[in-house]
Amino acid sequence: MLPVERLERLKGWGGAVDATAYVYRPSTVEQLREAISTARETGHTITFRGAGRSYGDASLGRENIVIDFTRMNRILAWDPKSGIITCEPGVTIKQLWEYTIEDGWWPPVVPGTMFPTLGGVLAMNIHGKNNFNAGTIGEHVCAFEFLAASGAEFHVGRETDADLFHSIVGSFGMLGCFTSITLKLKKVYSGDLDVKVFVAKNLHKLFEIFYRELPHSDYLVGWIDGFARGSGLGRAVIHRANYLGPGVDPTPAKTLRVPHQNLPETIAGIVPKSMVWLFLRPFTNRLGMAVVNTAKYWSAVIGPRKQFRQAHAAFAFLLDYVPDWKKSYGSGGLVQYQSFIPQEHAEETFRQQLELCQKEDLVPLLAVFKRHRQDSFLMTHAVDGFSLALDFKVTEENRSKLWALTERLNALVLSAGGRFYMAKDATLTREAFRSFIGEKALHTFLELKRRFDPQGLFETELSRRLL
Ligand SMILES: Cc1cc2nc3c(=O)[nH]c(=O)nc-3n(C[C@H](O)[C@H](O)[C@H](O)COP(=O)(O)OP(=O)(O)OC[C@H]3O[C@@H](n4cnc5c(N)ncnc54)[C@H](O)[C@@H]3O)c2cc1C
């Protein structure tokens, strides 16, 4: 029997799925091994969890032992000359950049929020708004220590153990856990980026501007208005950001300090940011978000700010400006549906997706567009193409209709040779998973599962759904 006081109800970040589990928070590898032994002795399976920032059920495990890594959060070694850092898996992206920025180094790949842990981002092999030129986070990791179900720890290097490295990174906590991670950061000469804003009046223009700007961009992202129809379907505001070269920033010692990066405490100088989700709440419905999206689009068209300098954190973590913004979605939470489509089919597939959502009256309240490149990770979500991430509000009334919509969206993705992303997923079916991963990759993955976790100790709600 496990102590009931360890029982906690955990949610996926989107709040639309949850599971009650026995939570253990080791602070050392020894305590981690003990938690694994406890699971084995009591006949429980184990789920690894970082900061719980995956949108769906990737770090949930009903009645499992959940091993939460947030107390294993020490920086173990830092070389400000080479930019190489070694961290425990619970170190967050926030901790990482706050520690290194004054030395002129920034994480080479970051998600849209700074709260995930390194273990969590490596288990999903996350991408940023610079995926088309920087690749995924795994491409910047030099090596990691990895603990298998037996309790044995392995050192895995990107060069020395290339096959294993590319199979474990992105394996969503199924093969074992990272116990330390060594990665190389990106040298920066300023705490600011040069940001430029473009407006695309429809989906075709969005693709045109992306193709035009990609060769001159370090980061590129499009924010699509999911409500626009007809000739305006897919209209978007595009943000391009570039690093400043050596000597361009007149005061790098100032901009490379943490306070310069910190997001403002108030929005518009008045509203405390912790309260903003309350103000957003009346807008997180069809009409409200149509107004917000229209206002965002037109303020970019007529607004004076077309080019400006912006701190790295402000550009990268736009979604962190409003803490708890997801609460504005109400008690049903949200799901994010992100699909990755090869470039030759991307425009047509995204057009069909947006039209289908509108036809079903399930319009995404937020839609984000990015360019990606292929990589050589076994369980990769990336393609040489584009992704569209659609945020849907979940209510009791629309839940089954929404899940049915995602199945129809899946069919469009699969017929275009597209892929899905476990970090965002809450709805994918086993058939769709098998189809995009492919039998060969799945076979290799299951062989590794038998090697590192022969008794199937590591499970999540996501793996129960998909494997
Ligand atoms: C607002 C927001 C914006 C986002 N933007 C992006 C984006 O731009 N790009 C992108 O790629 N992702 C993005 N994400 C998704 C997020 O980056 C990933 O889901 C990431 O994996 C979350 O990390 P975490 O520490 O919270 O891990 P969790 O969500 O807790 O876990 C993620 C996975 O990692 C496994 N895991 C956790 N720790 C370990 C460990 N030590 N060893 C082995 N496995 C482990 C878990 O079992 C689970 O499968 C975003 C998420 C949010 C909420």
Short mmCIF file of C-alpha atoms and ligand atoms in Angstrom, two decimals:
data_model
loop_
_atom_site.label_atom_id
_atom_site.label_comp_id
_atom_site.label_asym_id
_atom_site.label_seq_id
_atom_site.Cartn_x
_atom_site.Cartn_y
_atom_site.Cartn_z
CA MET A 1 0.00 0.00 0.00
CA LEU A 2 1.23 3.49 -0.80
CA PRO A 3 0.58 6.40 1.58
CA VAL A 4 -2.69 8.12 0.63
CA GLU A 5 -1.22 11.50 1.50
CA ARG A 6 0.88 11.15 -1.66
CA LEU A 7 -2.26 11.08 -3.79
CA GLU A 8 -2.66 14.20 -5.92
CA ARG A 9 -4.99 15.07 -8.76
CA LEU A 10 -2.76 16.23 -11.58
CA LYS A 11 -3.86 17.94 -14.77
CA GLY A 12 -2.39 18.28 -18.21
CA TRP A 13 -1.46 21.92 -18.72
CA GLY A 14 -4.52 22.56 -20.88
CA GLY A 15 -6.72 21.45 -17.98
CA ALA A 16 -8.93 19.28 -20.20
CA VAL A 17 -7.55 15.96 -18.89
CA ASP A 18 -6.52 14.87 -15.39
CA ALA A 19 -5.51 11.82 -13.36
CA THR A 20 -4.96 11.07 -9.69
CA ALA A 21 -1.59 9.54 -8.82
CA TYR A 22 0.94 8.97 -6.02
CA VAL A 23 3.47 11.76 -6.42
CA TYR A 24 7.13 11.38 -5.42
CA ARG A 25 9.58 14.27 -5.72
CA PRO A 26 13.13 12.92 -5.42
CA SER A 27 15.96 15.39 -5.00
CA THR A 28 18.79 12.90 -5.72
CA VAL A 29 19.39 9.95 -8.04
CA GLU A 30 19.34 7.70 -4.96
CA GLN A 31 15.84 8.90 -4.01
CA LEU A 32 14.82 8.42 -7.64
CA ARG A 33 16.01 4.81 -7.53
CA GLU A 34 14.09 4.30 -4.26
CA ALA A 35 10.88 5.60 -5.88
CA ILE A 36 11.38 3.18 -8.79
CA SER A 37 11.92 0.29 -6.31
CA THR A 38 8.80 1.30 -4.40
CA ALA A 39 6.79 1.15 -7.62
CA ARG A 40 8.15 -2.29 -8.44
CA GLU A 41 7.52 -3.64 -4.92
CA THR A 42 3.97 -2.32 -4.78
CA GLY A 43 3.05 -3.28 -8.34
CA HIS A 44 2.60 0.26 -9.62
CA THR A 45 3.67 1.68 -12.96
CA ILE A 46 5.61 4.94 -13.17
CA THR A 47 5.05 8.22 -14.97
CA PHE A 48 7.79 10.84 -15.24
CA ARG A 49 6.78 14.46 -14.92
CA GLY A 50 8.69 17.70 -15.36
CA ALA A 51 6.79 20.96 -14.93
CA GLY A 52 3.57 19.43 -16.31
CA ARG A 53 3.58 21.91 -19.21
CA SER A 54 2.52 19.39 -21.85
CA TYR A 55 -0.97 20.35 -22.94
CA GLY A 56 -2.52 16.88 -22.75
CA ASP A 57 -1.90 13.61 -20.93
CA ALA A 58 1.84 13.10 -21.59
CA SER A 59 2.83 13.45 -17.93
CA LEU A 60 -0.28 11.96 -16.34
CA GLY A 61 -0.64 8.39 -15.10
CA ARG A 62 -3.83 7.31 -13.38
CA GLU A 63 -3.04 5.48 -10.09
CA ASN A 64 0.64 5.41 -11.07
CA ILE A 65 3.59 6.60 -9.09
CA VAL A 66 4.38 9.95 -10.69
CA ILE A 67 8.03 10.92 -10.36
CA ASP A 68 8.14 14.70 -10.42
CA PHE A 69 11.62 16.04 -11.22
CA THR A 70 11.17 19.61 -10.08
CA ARG A 71 13.39 19.17 -6.99
CA MET A 72 16.28 17.79 -9.07
CA ASN A 73 17.01 21.32 -10.24
CA ARG A 74 20.70 21.98 -9.72
CA ILE A 75 23.09 23.40 -12.28
CA LEU A 76 26.05 21.03 -12.08
CA ALA A 77 28.68 22.67 -14.31
CA TRP A 78 28.94 25.85 -16.41
CA ASP A 79 31.71 26.98 -18.72
CA PRO A 80 31.06 30.57 -19.83
CA LYS A 81 33.89 30.31 -22.38
CA SER A 82 32.40 27.44 -24.40
CA GLY A 83 28.72 27.91 -23.44
CA ILE A 84 28.48 24.28 -22.31
CA ILE A 85 26.29 23.63 -19.30
CA THR A 86 25.33 20.49 -17.36
CA CYS A 87 22.07 20.46 -15.45
CA GLU A 88 19.84 18.16 -13.48
CA PRO A 89 16.62 17.34 -15.35
CA GLY A 90 14.39 19.56 -13.22
CA VAL A 91 16.24 22.76 -14.17
CA THR A 92 13.75 24.95 -16.02
CA ILE A 93 14.31 26.98 -19.18
CA LYS A 94 13.82 30.06 -16.96
CA GLN A 95 16.55 28.98 -14.56
CA LEU A 96 18.82 28.24 -17.51
CA TRP A 97 18.66 31.61 -19.27
CA GLU A 98 18.67 33.56 -16.01
CA TYR A 99 21.89 31.76 -15.07
CA THR A 100 23.73 32.26 -18.36
CA ILE A 101 22.55 35.47 -20.00
CA GLU A 102 25.00 37.77 -18.24
CA ASP A 103 27.81 35.69 -19.74
CA GLY A 104 26.28 36.26 -23.20
CA TRP A 105 24.58 32.89 -23.74
CA TRP A 106 20.94 32.05 -24.47
CA PRO A 107 19.23 28.62 -24.85
CA PRO A 108 19.46 27.77 -28.58
CA VAL A 109 15.88 26.43 -28.69
CA VAL A 110 13.03 27.45 -26.37
CA PRO A 111 9.29 26.76 -26.30
CA GLY A 112 6.70 29.53 -26.04
CA THR A 113 6.86 29.40 -22.24
CA MET A 114 9.89 29.44 -19.93
CA PHE A 115 8.57 27.09 -17.24
CA PRO A 116 9.23 23.60 -18.72
CA THR A 117 12.12 21.53 -17.35
CA LEU A 118 15.10 20.32 -19.37
CA GLY A 119 14.07 16.69 -18.79
CA GLY A 120 10.59 17.43 -20.11
CA VAL A 121 11.76 19.37 -23.17
CA LEU A 122 14.27 16.67 -24.09
CA ALA A 123 11.72 13.88 -23.62
CA MET A 124 9.55 15.70 -26.20
CA ASN A 125 12.46 17.13 -28.19
CA ILE A 126 10.84 20.52 -28.39
CA HIS A 127 11.14 23.08 -31.18
CA GLY A 128 11.02 26.86 -31.12
CA LYS A 129 10.18 29.65 -33.54
CA ASN A 130 13.62 29.01 -35.07
CA ASN A 131 13.13 25.31 -35.87
CA PHE A 132 13.84 25.90 -39.57
CA ASN A 133 17.43 26.86 -38.83
CA ALA A 134 18.27 25.70 -35.28
CA GLY A 135 16.46 22.36 -35.29
CA THR A 136 15.11 20.87 -32.07
CA ILE A 137 16.60 21.08 -28.57
CA GLY A 138 18.09 17.58 -28.99
CA GLU A 139 20.38 18.90 -31.72
CA HIS A 140 22.12 21.10 -29.12
CA VAL A 141 22.52 18.43 -26.45
CA CYS A 142 26.03 16.98 -26.27
CA ALA A 143 25.25 14.11 -23.87
CA PHE A 144 22.99 12.97 -21.07
CA GLU A 145 22.90 10.51 -18.18
CA PHE A 146 19.96 8.19 -18.40
CA LEU A 147 18.40 5.80 -15.86
CA ALA A 148 16.69 2.63 -17.11
CA ALA A 149 14.03 0.61 -15.26
CA SER A 150 16.71 -1.69 -13.78
CA GLY A 151 18.20 1.30 -11.93
CA ALA A 152 21.33 1.19 -14.15
CA GLU A 153 22.59 4.57 -15.32
CA PHE A 154 24.05 5.12 -18.81
CA HIS A 155 26.07 7.93 -20.34
CA VAL A 156 24.78 8.64 -23.85
CA GLY A 157 26.72 10.97 -26.16
CA ARG A 158 25.39 12.52 -29.36
CA GLU A 159 28.51 11.55 -31.32
CA THR A 160 29.58 8.41 -29.47
CA ASP A 161 26.17 6.70 -29.24
CA ALA A 162 24.40 8.36 -32.15
CA ASP A 163 21.65 5.74 -32.70
CA LEU A 164 20.74 5.45 -29.06
CA PHE A 165 20.92 9.21 -28.59
CA HIS A 166 18.51 9.86 -31.46
CA SER A 167 16.13 7.18 -30.18
CA ILE A 168 15.97 8.25 -26.54
CA VAL A 169 15.59 11.98 -27.20
CA GLY A 170 11.90 12.50 -27.99
CA SER A 171 10.81 9.15 -26.59
CA PHE A 172 8.29 10.85 -24.23
CA GLY A 173 9.49 9.26 -21.00
CA MET A 174 8.91 5.70 -22.18
CA LEU A 175 12.44 4.28 -22.09
CA GLY A 176 13.76 5.72 -18.83
CA CYS A 177 14.62 9.10 -17.40
CA PHE A 178 17.28 11.74 -17.86
CA THR A 179 19.26 12.35 -14.69
CA SER A 180 21.58 15.02 -16.10
CA ILE A 181 21.80 16.83 -19.42
CA THR A 182 24.75 18.63 -21.03
CA LEU A 183 24.00 21.14 -23.76
CA LYS A 184 25.66 23.90 -25.69
CA LEU A 185 24.03 27.32 -25.61
CA LYS A 186 23.91 30.02 -28.27
CA LYS A 187 26.34 32.97 -28.07
CA VAL A 188 24.50 36.31 -28.09
CA TYR A 189 25.97 39.81 -28.22
CA SER A 190 22.94 41.64 -26.95
CA GLY A 191 19.97 41.00 -24.68
CA ASP A 192 17.75 42.35 -27.45
CA LEU A 193 16.54 41.04 -30.78
CA ASP A 194 15.70 43.06 -33.85
CA VAL A 195 11.97 42.42 -34.40
CA LYS A 196 10.00 43.19 -37.54
CA VAL A 197 6.23 42.87 -38.00
CA PHE A 198 4.53 41.88 -41.27
CA VAL A 199 0.90 41.42 -42.11
CA ALA A 200 -0.47 38.75 -44.46
CA LYS A 201 -3.99 39.35 -45.74
CA ASN A 202 -4.63 35.63 -46.30
CA LEU A 203 -3.07 32.18 -46.08
CA HIS A 204 -1.41 32.36 -49.49
CA LYS A 205 0.27 35.68 -48.58
CA LEU A 206 1.37 34.14 -45.28
CA PHE A 207 3.24 31.40 -47.15
CA GLU A 208 4.67 33.95 -49.59
CA ILE A 209 6.00 36.16 -46.80
CA PHE A 210 7.43 33.17 -44.95
CA TYR A 211 9.30 31.95 -48.06
CA ARG A 212 10.57 35.49 -48.69
CA GLU A 213 11.70 36.14 -45.10
CA LEU A 214 13.05 32.72 -44.07
CA PRO A 215 16.55 33.20 -45.53
CA HIS A 216 16.92 36.46 -43.54
CA SER A 217 15.38 35.30 -40.26
CA ASP A 218 16.63 33.78 -37.05
CA TYR A 219 13.06 33.38 -35.75
CA LEU A 220 9.79 33.56 -37.67
CA VAL A 221 6.24 32.98 -36.43
CA GLY A 222 2.75 33.70 -37.72
CA TRP A 223 -0.30 34.39 -35.55
CA ILE A 224 -3.34 33.44 -37.64
CA ASP A 225 -6.83 34.84 -37.15
CA GLY A 226 -8.86 31.61 -37.20
CA PHE A 227 -12.10 33.58 -37.61
CA ALA A 228 -11.28 35.26 -40.93
CA ARG A 229 -13.17 33.73 -43.85
CA GLY A 230 -13.34 33.78 -47.64
CA SER A 231 -10.57 35.76 -49.30
CA GLY A 232 -9.19 36.65 -45.85
CA LEU A 233 -8.95 33.04 -44.65
CA GLY A 234 -5.67 32.50 -42.84
CA ARG A 235 -4.81 36.19 -42.48
CA ALA A 236 -2.01 36.64 -40.01
CA VAL A 237 0.42 38.85 -38.17
CA ILE A 238 4.00 37.69 -38.63
CA HIS A 239 6.88 38.35 -36.26
CA ARG A 240 10.45 38.02 -37.46
CA ALA A 241 13.34 38.33 -35.00
CA ASN A 242 17.07 38.42 -35.59
CA TYR A 243 20.05 38.35 -33.26
CA LEU A 244 22.18 41.49 -33.09
CA GLY A 245 25.75 40.99 -34.26
CA PRO A 246 28.82 41.98 -32.18
CA GLY A 247 29.02 45.75 -31.62
CA VAL A 248 25.47 46.56 -32.76
CA ASP A 249 24.01 46.96 -29.27
CA PRO A 250 25.63 50.05 -27.68
CA THR A 251 24.92 48.78 -24.14
CA PRO A 252 25.19 44.96 -24.11
CA ALA A 253 26.23 44.88 -20.44
CA LYS A 254 22.82 46.39 -19.65
CA THR A 255 20.60 44.42 -22.02
CA LEU A 256 22.26 41.13 -21.09
CA ARG A 257 21.13 41.51 -17.47
CA VAL A 258 18.15 39.58 -16.08
CA PRO A 259 16.11 42.69 -15.10
CA HIS A 260 16.17 43.87 -18.72
CA GLN A 261 14.61 40.54 -19.74
CA ASN A 262 11.95 40.42 -17.07
CA LEU A 263 8.41 40.70 -18.35
CA PRO A 264 6.59 43.80 -17.04
CA GLU A 265 4.59 43.40 -13.83
CA THR A 266 1.64 45.32 -15.24
CA ILE A 267 -0.05 45.32 -18.61
CA ALA A 268 -0.50 48.78 -20.16
CA GLY A 269 1.14 50.11 -16.99
CA ILE A 270 -2.03 49.61 -14.95
CA VAL A 271 -3.41 46.07 -14.69
CA PRO A 272 -1.32 43.67 -12.53
CA LYS A 273 -0.47 40.81 -14.85
CA SER A 274 -1.68 38.21 -12.32
CA MET A 275 -5.21 39.64 -12.80
CA VAL A 276 -5.24 39.79 -16.57
CA TRP A 277 -6.75 36.32 -17.09
CA LEU A 278 -9.87 37.61 -15.29
CA PHE A 279 -10.22 40.42 -17.84
CA LEU A 280 -9.68 37.94 -20.68
CA ARG A 281 -12.39 35.59 -19.46
CA PRO A 282 -15.34 37.39 -21.09
CA PHE A 283 -13.44 37.20 -24.41
CA THR A 284 -12.67 33.49 -24.52
CA ASN A 285 -15.74 32.66 -26.52
CA ARG A 286 -16.53 32.79 -30.19
CA LEU A 287 -17.58 36.43 -30.35
CA GLY A 288 -14.98 37.73 -27.91
CA MET A 289 -12.07 36.02 -29.63
CA ALA A 290 -13.30 37.10 -33.06
CA VAL A 291 -13.05 40.68 -31.75
CA VAL A 292 -9.60 40.07 -30.19
CA ASN A 293 -8.24 38.47 -33.38
CA THR A 294 -9.62 41.28 -35.55
CA ALA A 295 -8.16 43.92 -33.24
CA LYS A 296 -4.79 42.18 -33.25
CA TYR A 297 -4.75 42.00 -37.03
CA TRP A 298 -5.79 45.60 -37.65
CA SER A 299 -3.52 47.03 -34.98
CA ALA A 300 -0.62 45.36 -36.81
CA VAL A 301 -1.87 46.76 -40.16
CA ILE A 302 -2.26 50.37 -38.99
CA GLY A 303 -0.05 50.44 -35.90
CA PRO A 304 3.22 52.38 -36.06
CA ARG A 305 5.42 49.67 -34.49
CA LYS A 306 6.71 47.79 -37.54
CA GLN A 307 10.29 47.34 -36.37
CA PHE A 308 11.70 47.52 -32.86
CA ARG A 309 14.14 46.00 -30.41
CA GLN A 310 12.73 43.48 -27.94
CA ALA A 311 14.37 41.49 -25.13
CA HIS A 312 14.88 37.76 -25.85
CA ALA A 313 12.48 36.71 -23.07
CA ALA A 314 9.76 39.12 -24.17
CA PHE A 315 9.90 37.81 -27.73
CA ALA A 316 10.28 34.12 -26.89
CA PHE A 317 7.83 33.86 -24.01
CA LEU A 318 5.00 36.07 -25.21
CA LEU A 319 2.48 33.65 -23.67
CA ASP A 320 4.04 34.12 -20.22
CA TYR A 321 3.08 37.82 -20.24
CA VAL A 322 -0.28 36.80 -18.83
CA PRO A 323 0.21 34.27 -16.02
CA ASP A 324 -2.55 31.67 -15.83
CA TRP A 325 -4.10 32.91 -19.11
CA LYS A 326 -5.47 29.40 -19.60
CA LYS A 327 -7.80 29.99 -16.62
CA SER A 328 -9.69 32.41 -18.83
CA TYR A 329 -10.82 29.35 -20.84
CA GLY A 330 -12.96 28.25 -17.90
CA SER A 331 -13.22 24.90 -16.11
CA GLY A 332 -13.23 22.73 -19.26
CA GLY A 333 -9.76 23.96 -20.20
CA LEU A 334 -8.31 23.81 -23.69
CA VAL A 335 -6.70 21.39 -26.10
CA GLN A 336 -4.09 22.26 -28.64
CA TYR A 337 -4.08 20.47 -31.98
CA GLN A 338 -0.73 20.87 -33.73
CA SER A 339 -0.01 19.16 -37.03
CA PHE A 340 3.14 19.23 -39.17
CA ILE A 341 2.71 19.08 -42.93
CA PRO A 342 5.34 18.66 -45.68
CA GLN A 343 5.78 21.94 -47.54
CA GLU A 344 4.26 20.80 -50.84
CA HIS A 345 0.90 20.08 -49.17
CA ALA A 346 0.97 22.55 -46.29
CA GLU A 347 -1.00 25.47 -47.74
CA GLU A 348 -3.84 23.31 -49.04
CA THR A 349 -4.02 21.19 -45.86
CA PHE A 350 -4.12 24.19 -43.54
CA ARG A 351 -6.76 25.82 -45.73
CA GLN A 352 -8.90 22.70 -45.43
CA GLN A 353 -8.29 22.53 -41.66
CA LEU A 354 -9.33 26.15 -41.08
CA GLU A 355 -12.41 25.74 -43.29
CA LEU A 356 -13.42 22.53 -41.55
CA CYS A 357 -13.14 24.17 -38.11
CA GLN A 358 -15.32 27.07 -39.29
CA LYS A 359 -17.86 24.73 -40.88
CA GLU A 360 -18.12 22.76 -37.62
CA ASP A 361 -18.41 25.99 -35.66
CA LEU A 362 -15.34 25.04 -33.60
CA VAL A 363 -13.05 27.92 -34.42
CA PRO A 364 -9.60 27.86 -32.79
CA LEU A 365 -9.21 30.82 -30.43
CA LEU A 366 -5.47 30.96 -31.09
CA ALA A 367 -3.62 29.65 -34.16
CA VAL A 368 0.17 29.66 -34.51
CA PHE A 369 2.10 28.96 -37.70
CA LYS A 370 5.78 27.90 -37.92
CA ARG A 371 8.35 26.60 -40.39
CA HIS A 372 10.15 23.32 -39.61
CA ARG A 373 12.96 21.18 -40.92
CA GLN A 374 13.45 17.42 -40.88
CA ASP A 375 15.61 15.78 -38.25
CA SER A 376 16.96 12.32 -37.54
CA PHE A 377 15.25 11.50 -34.24
CA LEU A 378 13.37 8.20 -34.16
CA MET A 379 10.08 9.52 -32.76
CA THR A 380 10.27 12.89 -34.45
CA HIS A 381 7.31 15.18 -35.03
CA ALA A 382 9.18 17.42 -37.47
CA VAL A 383 8.90 17.50 -41.25
CA ASP A 384 10.43 19.64 -43.96
CA GLY A 385 7.38 21.83 -43.93
CA PHE A 386 5.12 23.88 -41.69
CA SER A 387 3.05 23.43 -38.53
CA LEU A 388 -0.23 24.92 -37.45
CA ALA A 389 -1.15 24.82 -33.75
CA LEU A 390 -4.85 25.36 -33.03
CA ASP A 391 -6.13 26.08 -29.50
CA PHE A 392 -9.72 25.01 -28.82
CA LYS A 393 -11.75 25.83 -25.76
CA VAL A 394 -13.28 22.67 -24.24
CA THR A 395 -16.73 22.71 -22.68
CA GLU A 396 -19.01 19.91 -21.54
CA GLU A 397 -21.24 20.62 -24.54
CA ASN A 398 -18.56 20.68 -27.26
CA ARG A 399 -16.21 17.96 -25.96
CA SER A 400 -17.36 15.02 -28.06
CA LYS A 401 -17.87 17.20 -31.13
CA LEU A 402 -14.33 18.54 -30.69
CA TRP A 403 -12.80 15.07 -30.40
CA ALA A 404 -14.73 14.05 -33.54
CA LEU A 405 -13.37 17.14 -35.34
CA THR A 406 -9.79 16.19 -34.48
CA GLU A 407 -10.35 12.79 -36.12
CA ARG A 408 -11.38 14.54 -39.33
CA LEU A 409 -8.38 16.87 -39.05
CA ASN A 410 -6.17 13.77 -38.55
CA ALA A 411 -7.42 12.34 -41.84
CA LEU A 412 -6.31 15.54 -43.65
CA VAL A 413 -2.89 15.40 -41.96
CA LEU A 414 -2.30 11.74 -42.75
CA SER A 415 -3.32 12.06 -46.38
CA ALA A 416 -0.76 14.90 -46.70
CA GLY A 417 2.01 12.76 -45.16
CA GLY A 418 1.97 14.89 -41.99
CA ARG A 419 2.91 14.25 -38.38
CA PHE A 420 1.68 14.99 -34.84
CA TYR A 421 3.31 16.09 -31.58
CA MET A 422 2.91 14.26 -28.29
CA ALA A 423 3.69 17.36 -26.19
CA LYS A 424 0.46 18.94 -27.35
CA ASP A 425 -1.71 15.94 -27.95
CA ALA A 426 -4.81 14.86 -26.01
CA THR A 427 -6.93 13.35 -28.76
CA LEU A 428 -4.83 11.28 -31.17
CA THR A 429 -5.99 7.73 -31.84
CA ARG A 430 -3.80 4.62 -31.84
CA GLU A 431 -4.38 4.15 -35.58
CA ALA A 432 -3.35 7.71 -36.42
CA PHE A 433 -0.26 7.36 -34.22
CA ARG A 434 0.83 4.10 -35.90
CA SER A 435 0.21 5.56 -39.29
CA PHE A 436 2.39 8.67 -38.89
CA ILE A 437 5.19 7.04 -36.87
CA GLY A 438 5.41 4.13 -39.32
CA GLU A 439 5.85 0.43 -38.59
CA LYS A 440 9.65 0.52 -38.88
CA ALA A 441 10.17 3.28 -36.30
CA LEU A 442 7.57 1.74 -34.02
CA HIS A 443 9.29 -1.63 -34.19
CA THR A 444 12.68 -0.11 -33.26
CA PHE A 445 11.05 1.85 -30.46
CA LEU A 446 9.33 -1.22 -29.00
CA GLU A 447 12.61 -3.17 -29.15
CA LEU A 448 14.25 -0.41 -27.12
CA LYS A 449 11.32 -0.45 -24.72
CA ARG A 450 11.93 -4.19 -24.15
CA ARG A 451 15.64 -3.49 -23.62
CA PHE A 452 15.38 -0.58 -21.16
CA ASP A 453 12.01 -1.30 -19.56
CA PRO A 454 11.28 -5.02 -20.08
CA GLN A 455 8.43 -5.12 -17.55
CA GLY A 456 6.69 -2.06 -18.94
CA LEU A 457 7.18 -0.04 -15.76
CA PHE A 458 7.02 3.36 -17.48
CA GLU A 459 3.56 4.36 -18.64
CA THR A 460 1.52 7.51 -19.10
CA GLU A 461 -2.07 8.14 -20.05
CA LEU A 462 -0.71 9.15 -23.45
CA SER A 463 1.20 5.87 -23.90
CA ARG A 464 -1.85 3.86 -22.77
CA ARG A 465 -3.86 5.66 -25.41
CA LEU A 466 -1.34 5.38 -28.24
CA LEU A 467 0.82 2.29 -27.75
C1 LIG B 1 2.16 27.93 -23.20
C2 LIG B 1 2.97 26.79 -23.80
C3 LIG B 1 3.71 27.01 -24.93
C4 LIG B 1 4.46 25.95 -25.49
N1 LIG B 1 5.20 26.20 -26.60
C5 LIG B 1 5.89 25.19 -27.18
C6 LIG B 1 6.68 25.41 -28.34
O1 LIG B 1 6.75 26.50 -28.85
N2 LIG B 1 7.35 24.35 -28.85
C7 LIG B 1 7.32 23.11 -28.29
O2 LIG B 1 7.95 22.19 -28.82
N3 LIG B 1 6.60 22.88 -27.17
C8 LIG B 1 5.89 23.88 -26.61
N4 LIG B 1 5.16 23.65 -25.48
C9 LIG B 1 5.14 22.29 -24.93
C10 LIG B 1 6.22 22.06 -23.87
O3 LIG B 1 7.43 22.66 -24.23
C11 LIG B 1 6.46 20.55 -23.75
O4 LIG B 1 5.26 19.90 -23.46
C12 LIG B 1 7.50 20.17 -22.70
O5 LIG B 1 7.73 18.79 -22.82
C13 LIG B 1 7.04 20.50 -21.29
O6 LIG B 1 8.08 20.20 -20.38
P1 LIG B 1 7.76 19.83 -18.87
O7 LIG B 1 9.00 19.96 -18.08
O8 LIG B 1 6.59 20.58 -18.40
O9 LIG B 1 7.43 18.27 -19.02
P2 LIG B 1 6.08 17.47 -18.74
O10 LIG B 1 4.99 18.08 -19.53
O11 LIG B 1 5.88 17.31 -17.29
O12 LIG B 1 6.49 16.07 -19.37
C14 LIG B 1 6.70 15.95 -20.76
C15 LIG B 1 7.20 14.55 -21.10
O13 LIG B 1 8.49 14.38 -20.58
C16 LIG B 1 8.58 13.21 -19.77
N5 LIG B 1 9.59 13.55 -18.77
C17 LIG B 1 9.57 14.57 -17.87
N6 LIG B 1 10.73 14.60 -17.19
C18 LIG B 1 11.49 13.58 -17.67
C19 LIG B 1 12.80 13.09 -17.36
N7 LIG B 1 13.59 13.65 -16.43
N8 LIG B 1 13.26 12.02 -18.06
C20 LIG B 1 12.50 11.42 -19.03
N9 LIG B 1 11.25 11.84 -19.34
C21 LIG B 1 10.77 12.91 -18.67
C22 LIG B 1 7.15 13.02 -19.27
O14 LIG B 1 6.90 11.67 -18.95
C23 LIG B 1 6.34 13.45 -20.48
O15 LIG B 1 6.24 12.40 -21.40
C24 LIG B 1 4.44 24.67 -24.88
C25 LIG B 1 3.69 24.46 -23.73
C26 LIG B 1 2.97 25.51 -23.18
C27 LIG B 1 2.17 25.28 -21.93
#
